[in-house]
mmCIF file of C-alpha atoms in Angstrom:
data_model
loop_
_atom_site.group_PDB
_atom_site.id
_atom_site.type_symbol
_atom_site.label_atom_id
_atom_site.label_comp_id
_atom_site.label_asym_id
_atom_site.label_seq_id
_atom_site.Cartn_x
_atom_site.Cartn_y
_atom_site.Cartn_z
ATOM 1 C CA GLN A 1094 -0.007 0.007 0.017
ATOM 2 C CA LYS A 1095 1.267 3.479 -0.889
ATOM 3 C CA GLU A 1096 1.863 5.921 1.896
ATOM 4 C CA VAL A 1097 -0.093 8.581 0.035
ATOM 5 C CA GLU A 1098 -3.008 7.914 -2.220
ATOM 6 C CA GLN A 1099 -4.229 10.456 -4.781
ATOM 7 C CA ASP A 1100 -6.723 10.031 -7.602
ATOM 8 C CA PRO A 1101 -4.801 10.680 -10.849
ATOM 9 C CA GLY A 1102 -7.821 11.977 -12.753
ATOM 10 C CA PRO A 1103 -7.976 13.492 -15.258
ATOM 11 C CA LEU A 1104 -10.494 15.923 -13.851
ATOM 12 C CA SER A 1105 -12.225 18.268 -16.263
ATOM 13 C CA VAL A 1106 -14.362 21.204 -15.042
ATOM 14 C CA PRO A 1107 -15.890 24.302 -16.610
ATOM 15 C CA GLU A 1108 -14.437 27.707 -15.949
ATOM 16 C CA GLY A 1109 -15.720 29.184 -12.698
ATOM 17 C CA ALA A 1110 -16.328 25.785 -11.034
ATOM 18 C CA ILE A 1111 -15.153 24.917 -7.530
ATOM 19 C CA VAL A 1112 -12.564 22.211 -7.690
ATOM 20 C CA SER A 1113 -11.906 19.740 -4.891
ATOM 21 C CA LEU A 1114 -8.708 17.718 -4.830
ATOM 22 C CA ASN A 1115 -7.743 15.362 -2.079
ATOM 23 C CA CYS A 1116 -5.286 12.827 -0.755
ATOM 24 C CA THR A 1117 -5.341 10.203 1.903
ATOM 25 C CA TYR A 1118 -2.278 8.905 3.773
ATOM 26 C CA SER A 1119 -1.369 6.153 6.123
ATOM 27 C CA ASN A 1120 1.686 7.436 7.995
ATOM 28 C CA SER A 1121 0.612 9.144 11.190
ATOM 29 C CA ALA A 1122 4.075 10.734 11.536
ATOM 30 C CA PHE A 1123 3.316 13.170 8.788
ATOM 31 C CA GLN A 1124 2.990 16.667 10.225
ATOM 32 C CA TYR A 1125 3.592 18.993 7.277
ATOM 33 C CA PHE A 1126 1.284 18.972 4.317
ATOM 34 C CA MET A 1127 1.822 20.717 1.044
ATOM 35 C CA TRP A 1128 0.177 21.162 -2.338
ATOM 36 C CA TYR A 1129 2.325 21.583 -5.399
ATOM 37 C CA ARG A 1130 1.224 22.638 -8.873
ATOM 38 C CA GLN A 1131 3.071 21.301 -11.881
ATOM 39 C CA TYR A 1132 2.690 22.599 -15.419
ATOM 40 C CA SER A 1133 3.811 20.432 -18.339
ATOM 41 C CA ARG A 1134 7.557 20.136 -18.718
ATOM 42 C CA LYS A 1135 8.121 22.147 -15.542
ATOM 43 C CA GLY A 1136 9.068 21.267 -11.957
ATOM 44 C CA PRO A 1137 6.576 21.227 -9.088
ATOM 45 C CA GLU A 1138 5.862 24.673 -7.646
ATOM 46 C CA LEU A 1139 4.713 25.058 -4.022
ATOM 47 C CA LEU A 1140 1.099 26.311 -3.884
ATOM 48 C CA MET A 1141 -0.024 25.886 -0.286
ATOM 49 C CA TYR A 1142 1.257 24.443 2.927
ATOM 50 C CA THR A 1143 -0.210 23.652 6.342
ATOM 51 C CA TYR A 1144 1.132 22.282 9.589
ATOM 52 C CA SER A 1145 -0.879 19.619 11.426
ATOM 53 C CA SER A 1146 -4.662 19.928 11.217
ATOM 54 C CA GLY A 1147 -6.673 22.914 10.195
ATOM 55 C CA ASN A 1148 -7.553 25.149 7.309
ATOM 56 C CA LYS A 1149 -5.513 27.707 5.401
ATOM 57 C CA GLU A 1150 -6.806 30.114 2.786
ATOM 58 C CA ASP A 1151 -4.883 32.035 0.200
ATOM 59 C CA GLY A 1152 -6.891 33.910 -2.443
ATOM 60 C CA ARG A 1153 -8.900 31.350 -4.403
ATOM 61 C CA PHE A 1154 -7.166 28.392 -2.742
ATOM 62 C CA THR A 1155 -8.048 26.673 0.509
ATOM 63 C CA ALA A 1156 -6.110 23.833 2.024
ATOM 64 C CA GLN A 1157 -7.602 21.528 4.681
ATOM 65 C CA VAL A 1158 -5.991 18.885 6.820
ATOM 66 C CA ASP A 1159 -7.908 16.341 8.919
ATOM 67 C CA LYS A 1160 -5.266 14.285 10.726
ATOM 68 C CA SER A 1161 -7.872 12.197 12.517
ATOM 69 C CA SER A 1162 -9.044 10.897 9.127
ATOM 70 C CA LYS A 1163 -5.590 11.114 7.486
ATOM 71 C CA TYR A 1164 -7.219 13.192 4.726
ATOM 72 C CA ILE A 1165 -6.143 16.427 3.120
ATOM 73 C CA SER A 1166 -7.918 18.596 0.541
ATOM 74 C CA LEU A 1167 -7.302 21.495 -1.735
ATOM 75 C CA PHE A 1168 -10.234 23.618 -2.907
ATOM 76 C CA ILE A 1169 -9.968 25.987 -5.852
ATOM 77 C CA ARG A 1170 -12.728 28.564 -6.211
ATOM 78 C CA ASP A 1171 -13.642 30.323 -9.422
ATOM 79 C CA SER A 1172 -11.401 28.022 -11.394
ATOM 80 C CA GLN A 1173 -9.590 29.492 -14.404
ATOM 81 C CA PRO A 1174 -8.111 27.906 -17.530
ATOM 82 C CA SER A 1175 -4.674 28.947 -16.173
ATOM 83 C CA ASP A 1176 -5.302 26.548 -13.228
ATOM 84 C CA SER A 1177 -5.046 23.634 -15.692
ATOM 85 C CA ALA A 1178 -2.057 21.685 -14.403
ATOM 86 C CA THR A 1179 -1.218 18.602 -12.337
ATOM 87 C CA TYR A 1180 -1.730 19.033 -8.597
ATOM 88 C CA LEU A 1181 0.488 17.056 -6.263
ATOM 89 C CA CYS A 1182 0.015 16.573 -2.552
ATOM 90 C CA ALA A 1183 3.201 16.106 -0.545
ATOM 91 C CA MET A 1184 3.854 15.363 3.107
ATOM 92 C CA SER A 1185 6.727 15.239 5.529
ATOM 93 C CA GLY A 1186 7.390 14.039 9.091
ATOM 94 C CA ALA A 1187 8.016 15.856 12.343
ATOM 95 C CA GLY A 1188 11.239 17.479 13.407
ATOM 96 C CA ILE A 1189 12.126 18.785 10.053
ATOM 97 C CA LEU A 1190 12.502 22.449 11.002
ATOM 98 C CA THR A 1191 15.944 21.693 12.417
ATOM 99 C CA GLY A 1192 18.997 20.615 10.588
ATOM 100 C CA GLY A 1193 17.950 21.399 7.133
ATOM 101 C CA GLY A 1194 14.723 19.812 6.125
ATOM 102 C CA ASN A 1195 13.494 16.374 5.261
ATOM 103 C CA LYS A 1196 12.283 14.349 2.373
ATOM 104 C CA LEU A 1197 8.840 14.780 0.916
ATOM 105 C CA THR A 1198 6.410 11.916 0.165
ATOM 106 C CA PHE A 1199 4.252 12.681 -2.851
ATOM 107 C CA GLY A 1200 0.953 11.513 -4.211
ATOM 108 C CA THR A 1201 0.813 10.559 -7.870
ATOM 109 C CA GLY A 1202 -0.817 13.882 -8.748
ATOM 110 C CA THR A 1203 -4.224 14.823 -10.154
ATOM 111 C CA GLN A 1204 -4.372 16.209 -13.650
ATOM 112 C CA LEU A 1205 -6.876 19.101 -13.808
ATOM 113 C CA LYS A 1206 -8.242 20.773 -16.882
ATOM 114 C CA VAL A 1207 -10.405 23.849 -16.684
ATOM 115 C CA GLU A 1208 -12.372 24.386 -19.859
ATOM 116 C CA LEU A 1209 -13.666 27.675 -21.238
ATOM 117 C CA GLU B 1034 17.079 35.273 -8.116
ATOM 118 C CA ALA B 1035 17.942 32.513 -10.501
ATOM 119 C CA GLY B 1036 16.062 29.290 -9.931
ATOM 120 C CA VAL B 1037 17.302 25.707 -9.713
ATOM 121 C CA THR B 1038 18.936 24.818 -13.017
ATOM 122 C CA GLN B 1039 19.140 21.289 -14.359
ATOM 123 C CA PHE B 1040 20.770 19.964 -17.510
ATOM 124 C CA PRO B 1041 20.489 18.377 -19.805
ATOM 125 C CA SER B 1042 16.708 18.817 -20.054
ATOM 126 C CA HIS B 1043 16.407 15.610 -21.992
ATOM 127 C CA SER B 1044 18.788 12.673 -22.521
ATOM 128 C CA VAL B 1045 18.375 9.536 -24.569
ATOM 129 C CA ILE B 1046 20.958 6.827 -24.018
ATOM 130 C CA GLU B 1047 21.323 3.134 -24.726
ATOM 131 C CA LYS B 1048 21.120 0.500 -22.041
ATOM 132 C CA GLY B 1049 24.603 0.001 -20.547
ATOM 133 C CA GLN B 1050 25.783 3.504 -21.144
ATOM 134 C CA THR B 1051 26.634 6.126 -18.575
ATOM 135 C CA VAL B 1052 24.721 9.395 -18.049
ATOM 136 C CA THR B 1053 25.508 12.298 -15.775
ATOM 137 C CA LEU B 1054 22.851 14.684 -14.712
ATOM 138 C CA ARG B 1055 23.721 18.087 -13.256
ATOM 139 C CA CYS B 1056 21.927 20.398 -10.875
ATOM 140 C CA ASP B 1057 22.778 23.951 -9.926
ATOM 141 C CA PRO B 1058 20.873 25.004 -6.817
ATOM 142 C CA ILE B 1059 19.837 28.481 -5.817
ATOM 143 C CA SER B 1060 22.850 30.337 -4.496
ATOM 144 C CA GLY B 1061 23.092 30.105 -0.720
ATOM 145 C CA HIS B 1062 20.849 27.041 -0.427
ATOM 146 C CA ASP B 1063 22.699 24.480 1.637
ATOM 147 C CA ASN B 1064 20.147 21.726 1.121
ATOM 148 C CA LEU B 1065 19.985 19.929 -2.190
ATOM 149 C CA TYR B 1066 17.650 17.067 -3.009
ATOM 150 C CA TRP B 1067 17.248 14.636 -5.862
ATOM 151 C CA TYR B 1068 13.901 13.093 -6.667
ATOM 152 C CA ARG B 1069 12.711 10.857 -9.535
ATOM 153 C CA ARG B 1070 9.436 10.139 -11.204
ATOM 154 C CA VAL B 1071 9.134 7.004 -13.292
ATOM 155 C CA MET B 1072 6.280 6.571 -15.704
ATOM 156 C CA GLY B 1073 2.910 6.401 -14.027
ATOM 157 C CA LYS B 1074 4.326 6.559 -10.496
ATOM 158 C CA GLU B 1075 4.668 9.226 -7.892
ATOM 159 C CA ILE B 1076 7.690 11.491 -7.457
ATOM 160 C CA LYS B 1077 10.091 9.674 -5.127
ATOM 161 C CA PHE B 1078 12.925 10.886 -2.932
ATOM 162 C CA LEU B 1079 16.426 9.768 -3.861
ATOM 163 C CA LEU B 1080 18.841 11.645 -1.594
ATOM 164 C CA HIS B 1081 19.541 14.832 0.336
ATOM 165 C CA PHE B 1082 22.764 16.819 0.637
ATOM 166 C CA VAL B 1083 23.556 19.360 3.234
ATOM 167 C CA LYS B 1084 26.364 21.341 1.769
ATOM 168 C CA GLU B 1085 28.736 18.651 0.444
ATOM 169 C CA SER B 1086 27.619 15.902 2.850
ATOM 170 C CA LYS B 1087 25.049 13.265 2.150
ATOM 171 C CA GLN B 1088 22.374 13.618 4.857
ATOM 172 C CA ASP B 1089 20.046 10.913 3.682
ATOM 173 C CA GLU B 1090 20.540 8.582 0.714
ATOM 174 C CA SER B 1091 17.872 6.069 1.664
ATOM 175 C CA GLY B 1092 16.024 6.474 -1.598
ATOM 176 C CA MET B 1093 18.895 5.616 -3.921
ATOM 177 C CA PRO B 1094 17.716 2.483 -5.787
ATOM 178 C CA ASN B 1095 21.039 0.685 -6.103
ATOM 179 C CA ASN B 1096 24.787 1.170 -6.490
ATOM 180 C CA ARG B 1097 24.515 2.051 -10.139
ATOM 181 C CA PHE B 1098 23.552 5.521 -8.938
ATOM 182 C CA LEU B 1099 26.252 7.874 -7.620
ATOM 183 C CA ALA B 1100 25.550 11.391 -6.424
ATOM 184 C CA GLU B 1101 28.130 14.015 -5.599
ATOM 185 C CA ARG B 1102 28.063 17.613 -4.572
ATOM 186 C CA THR B 1103 31.309 19.374 -5.205
ATOM 187 C CA GLY B 1104 32.256 21.993 -2.602
ATOM 188 C CA GLY B 1105 28.642 22.318 -1.550
ATOM 189 C CA THR B 1106 27.655 23.939 -4.830
ATOM 190 C CA TYR B 1107 26.352 22.054 -7.843
ATOM 191 C CA SER B 1108 25.506 18.375 -7.735
ATOM 192 C CA THR B 1109 25.769 15.555 -10.222
ATOM 193 C CA LEU B 1110 23.917 12.278 -10.437
ATOM 194 C CA LYS B 1111 25.593 9.584 -12.432
ATOM 195 C CA VAL B 1112 23.849 6.433 -13.563
ATOM 196 C CA GLN B 1113 26.338 3.715 -14.629
ATOM 197 C CA PRO B 1114 25.435 1.432 -16.352
ATOM 198 C CA ALA B 1115 21.941 2.644 -17.194
ATOM 199 C CA GLU B 1116 19.080 0.151 -17.293
ATOM 200 C CA LEU B 1117 15.694 0.437 -19.000
ATOM 201 C CA GLU B 1118 13.927 0.916 -15.603
ATOM 202 C CA ASP B 1119 16.014 4.044 -14.953
ATOM 203 C CA SER B 1120 13.924 5.979 -17.488
ATOM 204 C CA GLY B 1121 11.976 8.844 -15.929
ATOM 205 C CA VAL B 1122 12.205 12.445 -14.955
ATOM 206 C CA TYR B 1123 14.869 13.373 -12.436
ATOM 207 C CA PHE B 1124 14.154 16.473 -10.363
ATOM 208 C CA CYS B 1125 16.541 18.488 -8.262
ATOM 209 C CA ALA B 1126 15.374 20.816 -5.541
ATOM 210 C CA SER B 1127 17.113 23.111 -3.099
ATOM 211 C CA SER B 1128 16.151 24.907 0.085
ATOM 212 C CA GLN B 1129 17.662 27.042 2.849
ATOM 213 C CA GLU B 1130 18.352 25.407 6.177
ATOM 214 C CA GLY B 1131 15.129 24.590 8.030
ATOM 215 C CA ALA B 1132 12.907 25.755 5.181
ATOM 216 C CA VAL B 1133 10.890 22.630 4.566
ATOM 217 C CA TYR B 1134 8.278 24.785 2.841
ATOM 218 C CA GLY B 1135 10.945 26.401 0.848
ATOM 219 C CA TYR B 1136 11.749 23.749 -1.666
ATOM 220 C CA THR B 1137 12.416 25.108 -5.143
ATOM 221 C CA PHE B 1138 12.348 22.459 -7.843
ATOM 222 C CA GLY B 1139 14.169 22.565 -11.163
ATOM 223 C CA SER B 1140 12.358 21.657 -14.352
ATOM 224 C CA GLY B 1141 13.880 18.199 -14.372
ATOM 225 C CA THR B 1142 15.916 16.009 -16.709
ATOM 226 C CA ARG B 1143 13.896 13.570 -18.764
ATOM 227 C CA LEU B 1144 15.996 10.418 -19.081
ATOM 228 C CA THR B 1145 15.101 7.786 -21.632
ATOM 229 C CA VAL B 1146 17.043 4.557 -21.708
ATOM 230 C CA VAL B 1147 16.530 2.481 -24.871
#
Protein backbone atom coordinates (compact mmCIF):
# COMPACT_ATOMS: atom_id res chain seq x y z
CA GLN A 1 0.00 0.00 0.00
CA LYS A 2 1.27 3.46 -0.90
CA GLU A 3 1.87 5.92 1.91
CA VAL A 4 -0.07 8.59 0.03
CA GLU A 5 -3.04 7.91 -2.23
CA GLN A 6 -4.24 10.45 -4.78
CA ASP A 7 -6.72 10.01 -7.62
CA PRO A 8 -4.79 10.69 -10.84
CA GLY A 9 -7.83 11.97 -12.74
CA PRO A 10 -7.98 13.50 -15.26
CA LEU A 11 -10.50 15.93 -13.85
CA SER A 12 -12.23 18.28 -16.27
CA VAL A 13 -14.35 21.19 -15.03
CA PRO A 14 -15.91 24.29 -16.62
CA GLU A 15 -14.41 27.71 -15.94
CA GLY A 16 -15.72 29.17 -12.69
CA ALA A 17 -16.34 25.81 -11.03
CA ILE A 18 -15.18 24.90 -7.55
CA VAL A 19 -12.55 22.19 -7.70
CA SER A 20 -11.93 19.73 -4.89
CA LEU A 21 -8.72 17.72 -4.84
CA ASN A 22 -7.76 15.34 -2.09
CA CYS A 23 -5.27 12.83 -0.75
CA THR A 24 -5.33 10.18 1.91
CA TYR A 25 -2.30 8.93 3.75
CA SER A 26 -1.35 6.13 6.10
CA ASN A 27 1.70 7.44 7.98
CA SER A 28 0.60 9.14 11.19
CA ALA A 29 4.07 10.70 11.54
CA PHE A 30 3.31 13.19 8.77
CA GLN A 31 2.98 16.68 10.24
CA TYR A 32 3.61 18.97 7.28
CA PHE A 33 1.28 18.98 4.32
CA MET A 34 1.82 20.70 1.03
CA TRP A 35 0.18 21.13 -2.33
CA TYR A 36 2.31 21.59 -5.40
CA ARG A 37 1.23 22.63 -8.87
CA GLN A 38 3.09 21.32 -11.88
CA TYR A 39 2.71 22.58 -15.42
CA SER A 40 3.78 20.44 -18.33
CA ARG A 41 7.56 20.11 -18.71
CA LYS A 42 8.13 22.15 -15.53
CA GLY A 43 9.08 21.27 -11.97
CA PRO A 44 6.59 21.24 -9.09
CA GLU A 45 5.84 24.66 -7.64
CA LEU A 46 4.70 25.07 -4.03
CA LEU A 47 1.13 26.31 -3.88
CA MET A 48 -0.04 25.89 -0.29
CA TYR A 49 1.26 24.42 2.94
CA THR A 50 -0.19 23.66 6.35
CA TYR A 51 1.14 22.28 9.59
CA SER A 52 -0.88 19.62 11.43
CA SER A 53 -4.68 19.88 11.25
CA GLY A 54 -6.68 22.90 10.19
CA ASN A 55 -7.52 25.15 7.29
CA LYS A 56 -5.52 27.71 5.39
CA GLU A 57 -6.81 30.12 2.78
CA ASP A 58 -4.87 32.05 0.17
CA GLY A 59 -6.91 33.87 -2.44
CA ARG A 60 -8.92 31.33 -4.43
CA PHE A 61 -7.18 28.39 -2.75
CA THR A 62 -8.06 26.67 0.52
CA ALA A 63 -6.10 23.79 2.02
CA GLN A 64 -7.61 21.55 4.68
CA VAL A 65 -6.00 18.89 6.81
CA ASP A 66 -7.89 16.35 8.92
CA LYS A 67 -5.28 14.31 10.74
CA SER A 68 -7.86 12.19 12.52
CA SER A 69 -9.05 10.90 9.15
CA LYS A 70 -5.62 11.14 7.49
CA TYR A 71 -7.22 13.19 4.73
CA ILE A 72 -6.15 16.43 3.10
CA SER A 73 -7.93 18.59 0.56
CA LEU A 74 -7.30 21.50 -1.74
CA PHE A 75 -10.20 23.62 -2.93
CA ILE A 76 -9.96 25.99 -5.87
CA ARG A 77 -12.73 28.56 -6.19
CA ASP A 78 -13.66 30.31 -9.43
CA SER A 79 -11.36 28.03 -11.40
CA GLN A 80 -9.59 29.50 -14.42
CA PRO A 81 -8.10 27.90 -17.55
CA SER A 82 -4.69 28.94 -16.17
CA ASP A 83 -5.31 26.55 -13.25
CA SER A 84 -5.03 23.64 -15.68
CA ALA A 85 -2.07 21.64 -14.38
CA THR A 86 -1.20 18.59 -12.31
CA TYR A 87 -1.73 19.05 -8.58
CA LEU A 88 0.49 17.04 -6.25
CA CYS A 89 0.02 16.57 -2.55
CA ALA A 90 3.20 16.11 -0.52
CA MET A 91 3.87 15.36 3.11
CA SER A 92 6.74 15.24 5.53
CA GLY A 93 7.39 14.06 9.06
CA ALA A 94 8.01 15.85 12.34
CA GLY A 95 11.24 17.46 13.41
CA ILE A 96 12.12 18.80 10.04
CA LEU A 97 12.51 22.43 10.96
CA THR A 98 15.92 21.71 12.43
CA GLY A 99 18.99 20.61 10.61
CA GLY A 100 17.94 21.42 7.13
CA GLY A 101 14.71 19.83 6.12
CA ASN A 102 13.51 16.36 5.28
CA LYS A 103 12.26 14.33 2.39
CA LEU A 104 8.83 14.76 0.92
CA THR A 105 6.44 11.92 0.17
CA PHE A 106 4.27 12.70 -2.84
CA GLY A 107 0.97 11.51 -4.18
CA THR A 108 0.81 10.58 -7.85
CA GLY A 109 -0.82 13.91 -8.76
CA THR A 110 -4.24 14.80 -10.14
CA GLN A 111 -4.40 16.21 -13.65
CA LEU A 112 -6.86 19.10 -13.80
CA LYS A 113 -8.26 20.76 -16.91
CA VAL A 114 -10.40 23.86 -16.66
CA GLU A 115 -12.38 24.38 -19.85
CA LEU A 116 -13.65 27.67 -21.25
CA GLU B 1 17.06 35.29 -8.13
CA ALA B 2 17.95 32.50 -10.49
CA GLY B 3 16.07 29.27 -9.93
CA VAL B 4 17.30 25.71 -9.74
CA THR B 5 18.92 24.78 -13.03
CA GLN B 6 19.13 21.27 -14.36
CA PHE B 7 20.77 19.98 -17.50
CA PRO B 8 20.46 18.37 -19.82
CA SER B 9 16.71 18.83 -20.06
CA HIS B 10 16.43 15.61 -22.00
CA SER B 11 18.79 12.68 -22.52
CA VAL B 12 18.36 9.53 -24.58
CA ILE B 13 20.96 6.82 -24.01
CA GLU B 14 21.33 3.14 -24.72
CA LYS B 15 21.14 0.50 -22.05
CA GLY B 16 24.57 -0.01 -20.54
CA GLN B 17 25.79 3.51 -21.18
CA THR B 18 26.62 6.12 -18.57
CA VAL B 19 24.73 9.37 -18.05
CA THR B 20 25.52 12.27 -15.75
CA LEU B 21 22.84 14.72 -14.71
CA ARG B 22 23.72 18.09 -13.25
CA CYS B 23 21.91 20.38 -10.86
CA ASP B 24 22.81 23.95 -9.93
CA PRO B 25 20.86 24.98 -6.82
CA ILE B 26 19.84 28.46 -5.83
CA SER B 27 22.85 30.32 -4.51
CA GLY B 28 23.07 30.09 -0.73
CA HIS B 29 20.86 27.02 -0.43
CA ASP B 30 22.70 24.47 1.65
CA ASN B 31 20.11 21.74 1.11
CA LEU B 32 19.96 19.94 -2.21
CA TYR B 33 17.62 17.07 -3.01
CA TRP B 34 17.26 14.64 -5.86
CA TYR B 35 13.89 13.10 -6.69
CA ARG B 36 12.72 10.86 -9.52
CA ARG B 37 9.44 10.16 -11.22
CA VAL B 38 9.14 7.02 -13.30
CA MET B 39 6.25 6.58 -15.71
CA GLY B 40 2.89 6.40 -14.00
CA LYS B 41 4.32 6.57 -10.51
CA GLU B 42 4.68 9.25 -7.87
CA ILE B 43 7.73 11.48 -7.45
CA LYS B 44 10.09 9.67 -5.10
CA PHE B 45 12.94 10.89 -2.94
CA LEU B 46 16.44 9.76 -3.87
CA LEU B 47 18.81 11.66 -1.59
CA HIS B 48 19.53 14.81 0.35
CA PHE B 49 22.74 16.81 0.63
CA VAL B 50 23.52 19.37 3.28
CA LYS B 51 26.35 21.35 1.76
CA GLU B 52 28.72 18.67 0.45
CA SER B 53 27.62 15.92 2.85
CA LYS B 54 25.02 13.26 2.15
CA GLN B 55 22.39 13.64 4.86
CA ASP B 56 20.04 10.92 3.66
CA GLU B 57 20.54 8.59 0.71
CA SER B 58 17.87 6.09 1.67
CA GLY B 59 16.03 6.52 -1.62
CA MET B 60 18.90 5.63 -3.94
CA PRO B 61 17.72 2.52 -5.79
CA ASN B 62 21.04 0.68 -6.11
CA ASN B 63 24.79 1.17 -6.48
CA ARG B 64 24.51 2.07 -10.14
CA PHE B 65 23.56 5.54 -8.94
CA LEU B 66 26.24 7.88 -7.62
CA ALA B 67 25.55 11.41 -6.43
CA GLU B 68 28.13 14.02 -5.61
CA ARG B 69 28.07 17.62 -4.58
CA THR B 70 31.34 19.37 -5.20
CA GLY B 71 32.24 22.01 -2.63
CA GLY B 72 28.65 22.31 -1.55
CA THR B 73 27.64 23.96 -4.80
CA TYR B 74 26.37 22.06 -7.85
CA SER B 75 25.53 18.38 -7.74
CA THR B 76 25.80 15.55 -10.22
CA LEU B 77 23.89 12.29 -10.40
CA LYS B 78 25.59 9.58 -12.42
CA VAL B 79 23.88 6.42 -13.58
CA GLN B 80 26.33 3.71 -14.63
CA PRO B 81 25.43 1.42 -16.34
CA ALA B 82 21.95 2.64 -17.20
CA GLU B 83 19.06 0.15 -17.32
CA LEU B 84 15.67 0.45 -18.98
CA GLU B 85 13.92 0.92 -15.62
CA ASP B 86 16.00 4.05 -14.95
CA SER B 87 13.92 5.97 -17.48
CA GLY B 88 11.96 8.81 -15.94
CA VAL B 89 12.19 12.44 -14.94
CA TYR B 90 14.87 13.36 -12.43
CA PHE B 91 14.16 16.47 -10.37
CA CYS B 92 16.54 18.46 -8.27
CA ALA B 93 15.38 20.83 -5.53
CA SER B 94 17.11 23.12 -3.10
CA SER B 95 16.14 24.91 0.11
CA GLN B 96 17.65 27.03 2.82
CA GLU B 97 18.35 25.41 6.19
CA GLY B 98 15.12 24.58 8.03
CA ALA B 99 12.90 25.77 5.20
CA VAL B 100 10.86 22.63 4.60
CA TYR B 101 8.28 24.77 2.83
CA GLY B 102 10.98 26.46 0.84
CA TYR B 103 11.75 23.76 -1.67
CA THR B 104 12.38 25.11 -5.14
CA PHE B 105 12.37 22.48 -7.84
CA GLY B 106 14.16 22.54 -11.14
CA SER B 107 12.37 21.65 -14.37
CA GLY B 108 13.85 18.19 -14.36
CA THR B 109 15.90 16.01 -16.69
CA ARG B 110 13.89 13.57 -18.76
CA LEU B 111 15.99 10.42 -19.10
CA THR B 112 15.10 7.78 -21.65
CA VAL B 113 17.06 4.54 -21.70
CA VAL B 114 16.53 2.48 -24.87
